Each structure stands twice: as C-alpha cells, then as structure tokens.
mmCIF file of C-alpha atoms and ligand atoms in Angstrom:
data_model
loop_
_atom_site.group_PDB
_atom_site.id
_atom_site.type_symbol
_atom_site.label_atom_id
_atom_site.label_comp_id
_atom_site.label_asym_id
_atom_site.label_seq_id
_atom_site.Cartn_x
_atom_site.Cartn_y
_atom_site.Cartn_z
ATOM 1 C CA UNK A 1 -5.889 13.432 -41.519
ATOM 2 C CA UNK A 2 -6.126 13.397 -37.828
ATOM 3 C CA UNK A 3 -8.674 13.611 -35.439
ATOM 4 C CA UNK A 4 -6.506 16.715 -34.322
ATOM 5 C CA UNK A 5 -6.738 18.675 -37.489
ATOM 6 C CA UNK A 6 -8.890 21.430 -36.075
ATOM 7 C CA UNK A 7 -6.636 22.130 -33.195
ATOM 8 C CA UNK A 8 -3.662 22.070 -35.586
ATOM 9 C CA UNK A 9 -5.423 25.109 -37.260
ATOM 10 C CA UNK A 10 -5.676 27.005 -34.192
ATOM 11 C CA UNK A 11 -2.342 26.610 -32.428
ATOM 12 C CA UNK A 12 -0.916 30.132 -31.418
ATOM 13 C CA UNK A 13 1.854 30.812 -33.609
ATOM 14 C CA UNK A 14 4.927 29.574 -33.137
ATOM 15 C CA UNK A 15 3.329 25.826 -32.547
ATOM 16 C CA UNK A 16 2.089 23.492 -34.987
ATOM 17 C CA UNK A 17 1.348 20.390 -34.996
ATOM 18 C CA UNK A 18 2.374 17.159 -36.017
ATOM 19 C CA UNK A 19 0.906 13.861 -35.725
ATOM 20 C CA UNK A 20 2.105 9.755 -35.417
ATOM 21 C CA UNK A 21 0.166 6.872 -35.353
ATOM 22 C CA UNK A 22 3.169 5.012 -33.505
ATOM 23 C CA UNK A 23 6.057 6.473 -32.371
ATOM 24 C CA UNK A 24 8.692 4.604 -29.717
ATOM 25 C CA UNK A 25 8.375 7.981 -27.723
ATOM 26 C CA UNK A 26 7.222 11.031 -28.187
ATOM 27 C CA UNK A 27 9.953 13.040 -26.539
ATOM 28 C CA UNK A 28 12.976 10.583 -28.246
ATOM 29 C CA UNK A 29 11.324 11.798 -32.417
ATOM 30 C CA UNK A 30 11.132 14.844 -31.269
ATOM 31 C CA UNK A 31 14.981 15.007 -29.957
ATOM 32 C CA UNK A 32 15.784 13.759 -33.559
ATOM 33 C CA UNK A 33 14.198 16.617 -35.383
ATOM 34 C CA UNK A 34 15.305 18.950 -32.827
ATOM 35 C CA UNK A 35 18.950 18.184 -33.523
ATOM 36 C CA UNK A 36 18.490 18.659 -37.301
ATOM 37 C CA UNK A 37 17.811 22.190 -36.658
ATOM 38 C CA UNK A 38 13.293 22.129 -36.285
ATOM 39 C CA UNK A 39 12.468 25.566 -34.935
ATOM 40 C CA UNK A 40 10.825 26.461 -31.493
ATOM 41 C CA UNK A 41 7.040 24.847 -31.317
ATOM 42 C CA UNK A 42 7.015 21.616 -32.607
ATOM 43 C CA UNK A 43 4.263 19.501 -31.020
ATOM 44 C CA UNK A 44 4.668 16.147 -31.603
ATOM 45 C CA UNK A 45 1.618 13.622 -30.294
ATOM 46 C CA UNK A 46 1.357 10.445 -31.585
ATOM 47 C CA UNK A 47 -1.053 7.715 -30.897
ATOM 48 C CA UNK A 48 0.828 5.251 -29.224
ATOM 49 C CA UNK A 49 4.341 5.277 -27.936
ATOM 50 C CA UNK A 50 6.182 1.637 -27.848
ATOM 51 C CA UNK A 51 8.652 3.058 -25.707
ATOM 52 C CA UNK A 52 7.227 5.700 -23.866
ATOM 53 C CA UNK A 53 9.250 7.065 -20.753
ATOM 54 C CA UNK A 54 8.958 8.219 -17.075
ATOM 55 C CA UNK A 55 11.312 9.834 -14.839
ATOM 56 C CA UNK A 56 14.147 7.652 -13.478
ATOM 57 C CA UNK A 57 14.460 5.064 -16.410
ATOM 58 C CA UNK A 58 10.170 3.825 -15.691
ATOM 59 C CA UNK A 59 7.923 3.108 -18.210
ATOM 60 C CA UNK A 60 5.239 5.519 -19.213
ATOM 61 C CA UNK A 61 1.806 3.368 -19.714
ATOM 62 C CA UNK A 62 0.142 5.308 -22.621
ATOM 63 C CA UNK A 63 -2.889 3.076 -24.737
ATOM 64 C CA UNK A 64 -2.911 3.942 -28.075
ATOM 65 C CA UNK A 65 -5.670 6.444 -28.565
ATOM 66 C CA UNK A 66 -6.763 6.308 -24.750
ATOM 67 C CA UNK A 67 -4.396 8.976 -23.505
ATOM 68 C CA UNK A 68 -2.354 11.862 -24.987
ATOM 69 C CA UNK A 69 1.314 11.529 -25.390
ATOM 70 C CA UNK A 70 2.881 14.906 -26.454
ATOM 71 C CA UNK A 71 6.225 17.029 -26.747
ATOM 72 C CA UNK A 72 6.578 20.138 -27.731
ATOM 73 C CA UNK A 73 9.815 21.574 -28.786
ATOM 74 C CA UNK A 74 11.218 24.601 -26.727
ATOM 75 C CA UNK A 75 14.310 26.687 -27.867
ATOM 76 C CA UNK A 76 14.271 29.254 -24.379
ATOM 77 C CA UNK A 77 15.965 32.620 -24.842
ATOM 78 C CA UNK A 78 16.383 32.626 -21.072
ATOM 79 C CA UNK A 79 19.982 31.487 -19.613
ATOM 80 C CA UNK A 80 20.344 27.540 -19.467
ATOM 81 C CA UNK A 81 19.952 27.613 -15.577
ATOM 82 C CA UNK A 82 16.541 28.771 -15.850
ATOM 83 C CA UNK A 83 15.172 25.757 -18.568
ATOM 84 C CA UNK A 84 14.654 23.287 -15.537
ATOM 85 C CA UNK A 85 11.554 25.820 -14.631
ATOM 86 C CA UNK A 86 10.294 24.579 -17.385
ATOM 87 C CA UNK A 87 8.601 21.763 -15.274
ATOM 88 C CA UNK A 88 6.392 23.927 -13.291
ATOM 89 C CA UNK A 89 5.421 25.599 -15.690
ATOM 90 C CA UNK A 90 4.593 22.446 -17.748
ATOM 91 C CA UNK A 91 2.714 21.097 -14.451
ATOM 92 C CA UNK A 92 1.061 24.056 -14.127
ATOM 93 C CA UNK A 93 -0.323 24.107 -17.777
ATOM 94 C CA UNK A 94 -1.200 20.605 -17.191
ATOM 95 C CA UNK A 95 -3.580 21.967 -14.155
ATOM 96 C CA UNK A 96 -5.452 24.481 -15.445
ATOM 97 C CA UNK A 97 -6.176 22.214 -18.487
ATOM 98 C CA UNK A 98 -7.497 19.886 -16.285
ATOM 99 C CA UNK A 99 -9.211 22.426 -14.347
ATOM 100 C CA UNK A 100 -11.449 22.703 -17.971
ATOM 101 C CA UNK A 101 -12.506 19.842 -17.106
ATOM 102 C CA UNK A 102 -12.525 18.501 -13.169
ATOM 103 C CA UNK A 103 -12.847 21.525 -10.172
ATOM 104 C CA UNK A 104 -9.190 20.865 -9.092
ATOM 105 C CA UNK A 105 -5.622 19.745 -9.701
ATOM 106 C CA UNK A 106 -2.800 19.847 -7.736
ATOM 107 C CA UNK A 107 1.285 20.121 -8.737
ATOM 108 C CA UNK A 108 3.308 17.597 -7.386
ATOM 109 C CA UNK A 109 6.463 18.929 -6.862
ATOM 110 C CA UNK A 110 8.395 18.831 -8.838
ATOM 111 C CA UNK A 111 6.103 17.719 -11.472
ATOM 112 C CA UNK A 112 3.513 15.341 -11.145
ATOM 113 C CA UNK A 113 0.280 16.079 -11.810
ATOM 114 C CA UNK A 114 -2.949 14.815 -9.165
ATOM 115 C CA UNK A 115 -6.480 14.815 -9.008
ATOM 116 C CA UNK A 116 -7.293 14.116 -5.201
ATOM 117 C CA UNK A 117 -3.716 12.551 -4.908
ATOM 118 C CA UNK A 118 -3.998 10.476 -7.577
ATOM 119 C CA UNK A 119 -1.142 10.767 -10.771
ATOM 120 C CA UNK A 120 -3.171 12.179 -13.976
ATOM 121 C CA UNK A 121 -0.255 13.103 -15.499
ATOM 122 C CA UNK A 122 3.388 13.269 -16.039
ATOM 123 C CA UNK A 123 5.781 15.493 -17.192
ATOM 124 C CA UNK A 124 9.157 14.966 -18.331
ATOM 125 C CA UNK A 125 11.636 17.904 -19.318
ATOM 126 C CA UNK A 126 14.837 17.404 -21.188
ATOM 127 C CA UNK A 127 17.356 19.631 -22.351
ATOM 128 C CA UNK A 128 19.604 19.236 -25.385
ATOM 129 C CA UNK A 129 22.663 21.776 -26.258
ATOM 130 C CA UNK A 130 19.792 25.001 -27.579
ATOM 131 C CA UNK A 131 16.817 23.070 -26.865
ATOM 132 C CA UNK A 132 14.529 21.748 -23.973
ATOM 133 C CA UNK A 133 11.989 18.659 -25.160
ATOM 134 C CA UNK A 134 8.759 19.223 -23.046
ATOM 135 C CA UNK A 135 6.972 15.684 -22.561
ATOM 136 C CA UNK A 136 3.652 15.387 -21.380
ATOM 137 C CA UNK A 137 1.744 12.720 -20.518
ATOM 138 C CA UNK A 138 -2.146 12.669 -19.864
ATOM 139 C CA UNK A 139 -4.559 10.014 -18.795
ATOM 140 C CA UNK A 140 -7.565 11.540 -20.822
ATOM 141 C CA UNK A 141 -9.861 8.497 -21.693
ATOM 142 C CA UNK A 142 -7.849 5.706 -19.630
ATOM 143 C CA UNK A 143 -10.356 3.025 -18.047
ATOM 144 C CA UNK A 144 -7.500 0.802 -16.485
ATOM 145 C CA UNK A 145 -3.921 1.120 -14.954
ATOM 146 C CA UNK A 146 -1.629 -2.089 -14.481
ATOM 147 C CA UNK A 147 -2.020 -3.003 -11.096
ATOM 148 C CA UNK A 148 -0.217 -1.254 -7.847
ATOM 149 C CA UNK A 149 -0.375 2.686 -9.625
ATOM 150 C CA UNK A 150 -2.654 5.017 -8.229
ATOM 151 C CA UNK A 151 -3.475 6.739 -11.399
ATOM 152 C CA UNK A 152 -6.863 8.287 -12.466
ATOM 153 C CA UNK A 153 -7.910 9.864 -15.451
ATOM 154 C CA UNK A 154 -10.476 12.366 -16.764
ATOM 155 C CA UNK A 155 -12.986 9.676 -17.824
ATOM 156 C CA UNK A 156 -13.359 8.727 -14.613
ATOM 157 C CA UNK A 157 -13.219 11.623 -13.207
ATOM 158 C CA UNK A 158 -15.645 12.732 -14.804
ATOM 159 C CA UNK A 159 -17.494 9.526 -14.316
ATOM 160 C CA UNK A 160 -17.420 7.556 -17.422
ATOM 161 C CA UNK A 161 -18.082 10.632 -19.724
ATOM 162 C CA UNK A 162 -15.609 10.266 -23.336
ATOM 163 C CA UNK A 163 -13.805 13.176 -23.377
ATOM 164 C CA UNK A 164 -12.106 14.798 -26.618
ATOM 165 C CA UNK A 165 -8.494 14.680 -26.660
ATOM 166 C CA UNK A 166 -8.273 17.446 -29.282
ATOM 167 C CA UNK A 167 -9.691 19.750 -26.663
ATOM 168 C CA UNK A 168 -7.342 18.839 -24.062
ATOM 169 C CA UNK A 169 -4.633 19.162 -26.415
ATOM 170 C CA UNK A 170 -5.842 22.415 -27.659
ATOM 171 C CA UNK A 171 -5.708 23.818 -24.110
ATOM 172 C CA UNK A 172 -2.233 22.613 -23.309
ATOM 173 C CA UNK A 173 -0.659 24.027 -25.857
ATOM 174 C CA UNK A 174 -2.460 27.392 -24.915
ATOM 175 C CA UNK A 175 -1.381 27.435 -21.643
ATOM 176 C CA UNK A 176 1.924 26.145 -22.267
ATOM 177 C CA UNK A 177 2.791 28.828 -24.654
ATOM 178 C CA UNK A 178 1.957 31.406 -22.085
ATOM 179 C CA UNK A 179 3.228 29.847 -18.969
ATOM 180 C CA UNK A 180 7.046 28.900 -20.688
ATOM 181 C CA UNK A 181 7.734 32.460 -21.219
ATOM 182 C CA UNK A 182 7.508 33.237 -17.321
ATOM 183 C CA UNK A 183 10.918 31.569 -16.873
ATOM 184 C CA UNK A 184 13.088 34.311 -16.619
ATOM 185 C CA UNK A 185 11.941 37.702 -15.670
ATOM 186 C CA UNK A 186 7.991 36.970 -14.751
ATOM 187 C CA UNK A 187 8.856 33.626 -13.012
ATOM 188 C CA UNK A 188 7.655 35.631 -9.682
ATOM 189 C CA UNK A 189 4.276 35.504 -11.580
ATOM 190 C CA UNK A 190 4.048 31.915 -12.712
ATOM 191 C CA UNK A 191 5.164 30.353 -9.496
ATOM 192 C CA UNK A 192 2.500 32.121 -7.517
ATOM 193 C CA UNK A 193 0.176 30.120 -9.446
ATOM 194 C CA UNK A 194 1.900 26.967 -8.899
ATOM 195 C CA UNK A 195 2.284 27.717 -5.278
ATOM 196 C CA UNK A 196 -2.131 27.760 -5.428
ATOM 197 C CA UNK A 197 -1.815 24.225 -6.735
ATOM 198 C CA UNK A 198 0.821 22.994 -4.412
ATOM 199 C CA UNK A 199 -0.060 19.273 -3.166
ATOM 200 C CA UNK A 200 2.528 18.784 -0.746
ATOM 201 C CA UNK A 201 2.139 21.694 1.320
ATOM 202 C CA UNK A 202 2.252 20.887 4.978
ATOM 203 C CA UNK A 203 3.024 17.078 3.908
ATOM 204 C CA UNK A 204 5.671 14.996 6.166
ATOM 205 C CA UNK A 205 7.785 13.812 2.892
ATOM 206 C CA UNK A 206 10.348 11.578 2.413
ATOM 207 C CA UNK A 207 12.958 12.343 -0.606
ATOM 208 C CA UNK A 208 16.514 11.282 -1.829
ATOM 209 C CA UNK A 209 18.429 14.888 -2.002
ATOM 210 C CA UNK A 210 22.457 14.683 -2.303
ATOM 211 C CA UNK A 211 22.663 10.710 -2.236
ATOM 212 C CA UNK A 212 20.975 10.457 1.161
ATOM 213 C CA UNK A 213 17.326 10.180 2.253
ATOM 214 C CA UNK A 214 15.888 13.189 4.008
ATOM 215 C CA UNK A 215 12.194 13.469 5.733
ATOM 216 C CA UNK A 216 10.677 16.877 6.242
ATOM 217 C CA UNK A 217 7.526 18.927 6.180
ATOM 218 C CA UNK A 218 7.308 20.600 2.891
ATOM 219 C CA UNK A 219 6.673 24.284 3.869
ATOM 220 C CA UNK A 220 5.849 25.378 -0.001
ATOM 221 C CA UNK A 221 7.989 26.385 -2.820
ATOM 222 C CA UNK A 222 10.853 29.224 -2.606
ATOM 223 C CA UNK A 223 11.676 31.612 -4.593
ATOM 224 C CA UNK A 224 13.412 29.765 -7.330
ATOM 225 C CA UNK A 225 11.242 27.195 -7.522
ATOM 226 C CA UNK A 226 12.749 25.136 -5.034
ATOM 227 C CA UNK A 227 10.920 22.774 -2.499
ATOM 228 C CA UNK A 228 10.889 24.232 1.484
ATOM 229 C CA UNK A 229 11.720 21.382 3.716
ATOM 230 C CA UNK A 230 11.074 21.958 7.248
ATOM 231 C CA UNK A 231 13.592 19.679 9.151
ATOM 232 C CA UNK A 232 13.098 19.648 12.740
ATOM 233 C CA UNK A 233 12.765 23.611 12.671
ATOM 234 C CA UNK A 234 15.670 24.154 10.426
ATOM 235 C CA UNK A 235 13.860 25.113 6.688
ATOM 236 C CA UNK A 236 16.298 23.754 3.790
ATOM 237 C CA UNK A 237 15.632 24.603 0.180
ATOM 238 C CA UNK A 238 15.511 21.559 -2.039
ATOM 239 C CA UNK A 239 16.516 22.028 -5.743
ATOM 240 C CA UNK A 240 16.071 18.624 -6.910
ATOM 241 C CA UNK A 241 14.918 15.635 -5.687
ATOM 242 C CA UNK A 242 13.989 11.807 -6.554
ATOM 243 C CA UNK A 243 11.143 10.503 -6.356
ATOM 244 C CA UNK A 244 9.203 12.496 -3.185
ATOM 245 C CA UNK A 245 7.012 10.320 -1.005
ATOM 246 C CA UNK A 246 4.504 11.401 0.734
ATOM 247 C CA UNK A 247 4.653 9.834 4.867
ATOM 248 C CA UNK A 248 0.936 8.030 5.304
ATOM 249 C CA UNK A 249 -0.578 9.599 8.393
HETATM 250 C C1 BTN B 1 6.730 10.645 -15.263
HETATM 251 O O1 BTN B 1 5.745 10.885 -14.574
HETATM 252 O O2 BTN B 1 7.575 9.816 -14.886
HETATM 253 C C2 BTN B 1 6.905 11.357 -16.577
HETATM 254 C C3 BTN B 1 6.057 10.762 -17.661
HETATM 255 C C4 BTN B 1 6.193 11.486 -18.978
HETATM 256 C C5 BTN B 1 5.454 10.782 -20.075
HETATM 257 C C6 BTN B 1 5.439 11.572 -21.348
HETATM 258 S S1 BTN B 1 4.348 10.886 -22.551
HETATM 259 C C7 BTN B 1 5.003 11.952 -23.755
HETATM 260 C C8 BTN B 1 6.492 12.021 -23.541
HETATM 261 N N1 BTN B 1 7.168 10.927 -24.202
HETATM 262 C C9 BTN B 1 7.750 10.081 -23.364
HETATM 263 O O3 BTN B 1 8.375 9.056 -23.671
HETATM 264 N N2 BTN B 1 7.534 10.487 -22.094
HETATM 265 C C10 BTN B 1 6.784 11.729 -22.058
#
C-alpha cells in the first residue's frame, strides 16, 4: 500500500508502477531489473534514495517523502543515436507537469528544469545495451536546500500550499509516455515545444564542449536537438555539453 496506489491504477498501458520505501537510487534498481529482462514501462519511485545521483558524479538531494525520485524504464524502437533525445523530451514532460501547477517552466538545455531560473528538477538519462533508464528528479514539497543551490520547489512556489505527489507523478508519466515516442520520426514536433520553453535563448553562456571552454550566445535549439551557439557571428551547433553557465549580466 502506497500513497500512489490510485495513480498505479491509471497509468497508460505499457507503465506500471512500482514502489520503495528506500532505495540507494532510483535509476541504479531500476538498471538491475532492466538487465534481467523487465519490459518497457517500469516506473520505479521510491521514497528516499541513499544514493541518489546528478549529472557529472553530484549528489542528488532528495528528502524522503518531500520530493519525487522516479525512473521509468524505456526500451526505444528508434536507432540508438536517437535515445539521447530522450532528455528533452523528459525535460519537456517535466514542464508541462509543472505547468499543472505554476504558470511557467523553462528547459534548461540540455536538461534542467527552472521555475524563474531556479533548478526544480533534474533529469538524468542513461542507456544500457536495449534500454535507456529515464531518471527524474522533482522538488515537489521541498522547504529547504543545503546551502549555495538555487533550487525551488512547488511548495513554494506555490507559496507554502502541500501539494500531492501522486498527482505530479500521475502527470509525468502521461506526458512522458507521449512525448518519448517523438524521438524518431515526429521529433520535428516535440522539439518545437521544447524550443517554447527554452531558458537560454539569447543567454551569453559559458560551456565545456570538446575539452575546452567556449562562451557564446545561445541562439535556440537546431534541428537535432542541438544547442545554437552564436560565437562572435559564427553560429556552431553544440551536441553535448557540461555543465552550461549562464554569464551574469
Ligand atoms: C541532475 O540534475 O544532475 C540530474 C538529477 C537526477 C536525479 C534523479 S532522482 C531519480 C533518479 N535517480 C537518481 O539517482 N537520479 C535520478
């Protein structure tokens, strides 16, 4: 019995749900049952993570019960070389579930989730040999951050007010299941949405591409998702990136 027993009822078919208490991370149980052969649509949230996981080797600061922790299991028919898409269109599930709740969030490329330039959530893709792990991370009911992260969450957003996880949860996996289709053939589709949620645009950003640091203005994204970098007049298309910084001023 779980608090997200409802939602588990309602999940479009092929998701379901299953629930921890305490897991070390959501995305490292779910790699184990993905490599003993679980089928596409496995959502795995627990309540806590002990060892949950940001990009580049960080930490991922999830409360128990405060915030929602989640990874759904993906098994793309689309050609490996489209899977890392899977990010945007992650992010940009993560946004319109959010947008249930607060009038606007915005995609940091190449996926961070903001509300007024502040980190809500986090996404974190991985890929096994026929599968891709899609980790999310959501600041739902979160009151505090450790100190030095400019983090917000939906409770304060929203000014104080409790808000139910199961319906955030419910909604992700809703959008999710539509938007990870659009990888392939419809990506056209998905990234013009993404593009409407685009944070950086017009941005002076600093970013490690190839081993070296590069500083741009972010034009928008191009056609395969990539990130427009307008250097000095010269526009080069960014595939993948470190950590992107935003220049103050
Ligand atoms: C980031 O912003 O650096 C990515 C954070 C991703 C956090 C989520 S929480 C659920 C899943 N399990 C993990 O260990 N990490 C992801």
């Amino acid at each position: 019995m779980s608090a997200f027993d409802d939602v588990a009822a309602q999940m479009p078919d092929p998701f379901r749900l299953l629930w921890k208490e305490s897991v070390s991370s959501t995305n490292d149980a779910l790699r184990v049952l993905a490599e003993q052969g679980m089928g596409e649509g496995l959502v795995l949230v627990a309540e806590e993570q002990t060892k949950g996981r940001g990009r580049r080797g960080a930490d991922w600061f999830s409360p128990m019960g405060e915030s929602l922790a989640v990874s759904v299991l993906l098994r793309p028919v689309d050609p490996k070389e489209f899977w890392c898409r899977l990010s945007l269109a992650a992010g940009l599930a993560v946004a319109e579930t959010l947008e249930r709740f607060v009038p606007m969030a915005e995609i940091k490329w190449p996926n961070d989730v903001l509300i007024d330039g502040k980190k809500i959530a986090g996404i974190l893709v991985e890929a096994g040999k026929d599968f891709v792990i899609v980790g999310i991370g959501i600041n739902v009911n979160t009151e505090e951050f450790p100190e030095g992260l400019l983090a917000t969450s939906l409770k304060i957003e929203r000014g104080g007010e409790e808000i139910a996880r199961e319906e955030v949860l419910s909604s992700l996996v809703e959008h999710l299941a539509r938007h990870s289709t659009k990888i392939g053939s419809d990506f056209a589709d998905l990234l013009e949405s993404v593009r409407e949620h685009c944070f950086l645009r017009d941005k002076r950003v600093t970013l490690n591409c190839a081993d070296k640091v590069c500083e741009g203005v972010v034009r928008g994204i191009g056609p395969a998702g990539e990130l427009l970098l307008d250097r000095g007049g010269i526009v080069e298309r960014v595939f993948q990136a470190n950590e992107v910084r935003v220049v103050p001023g």
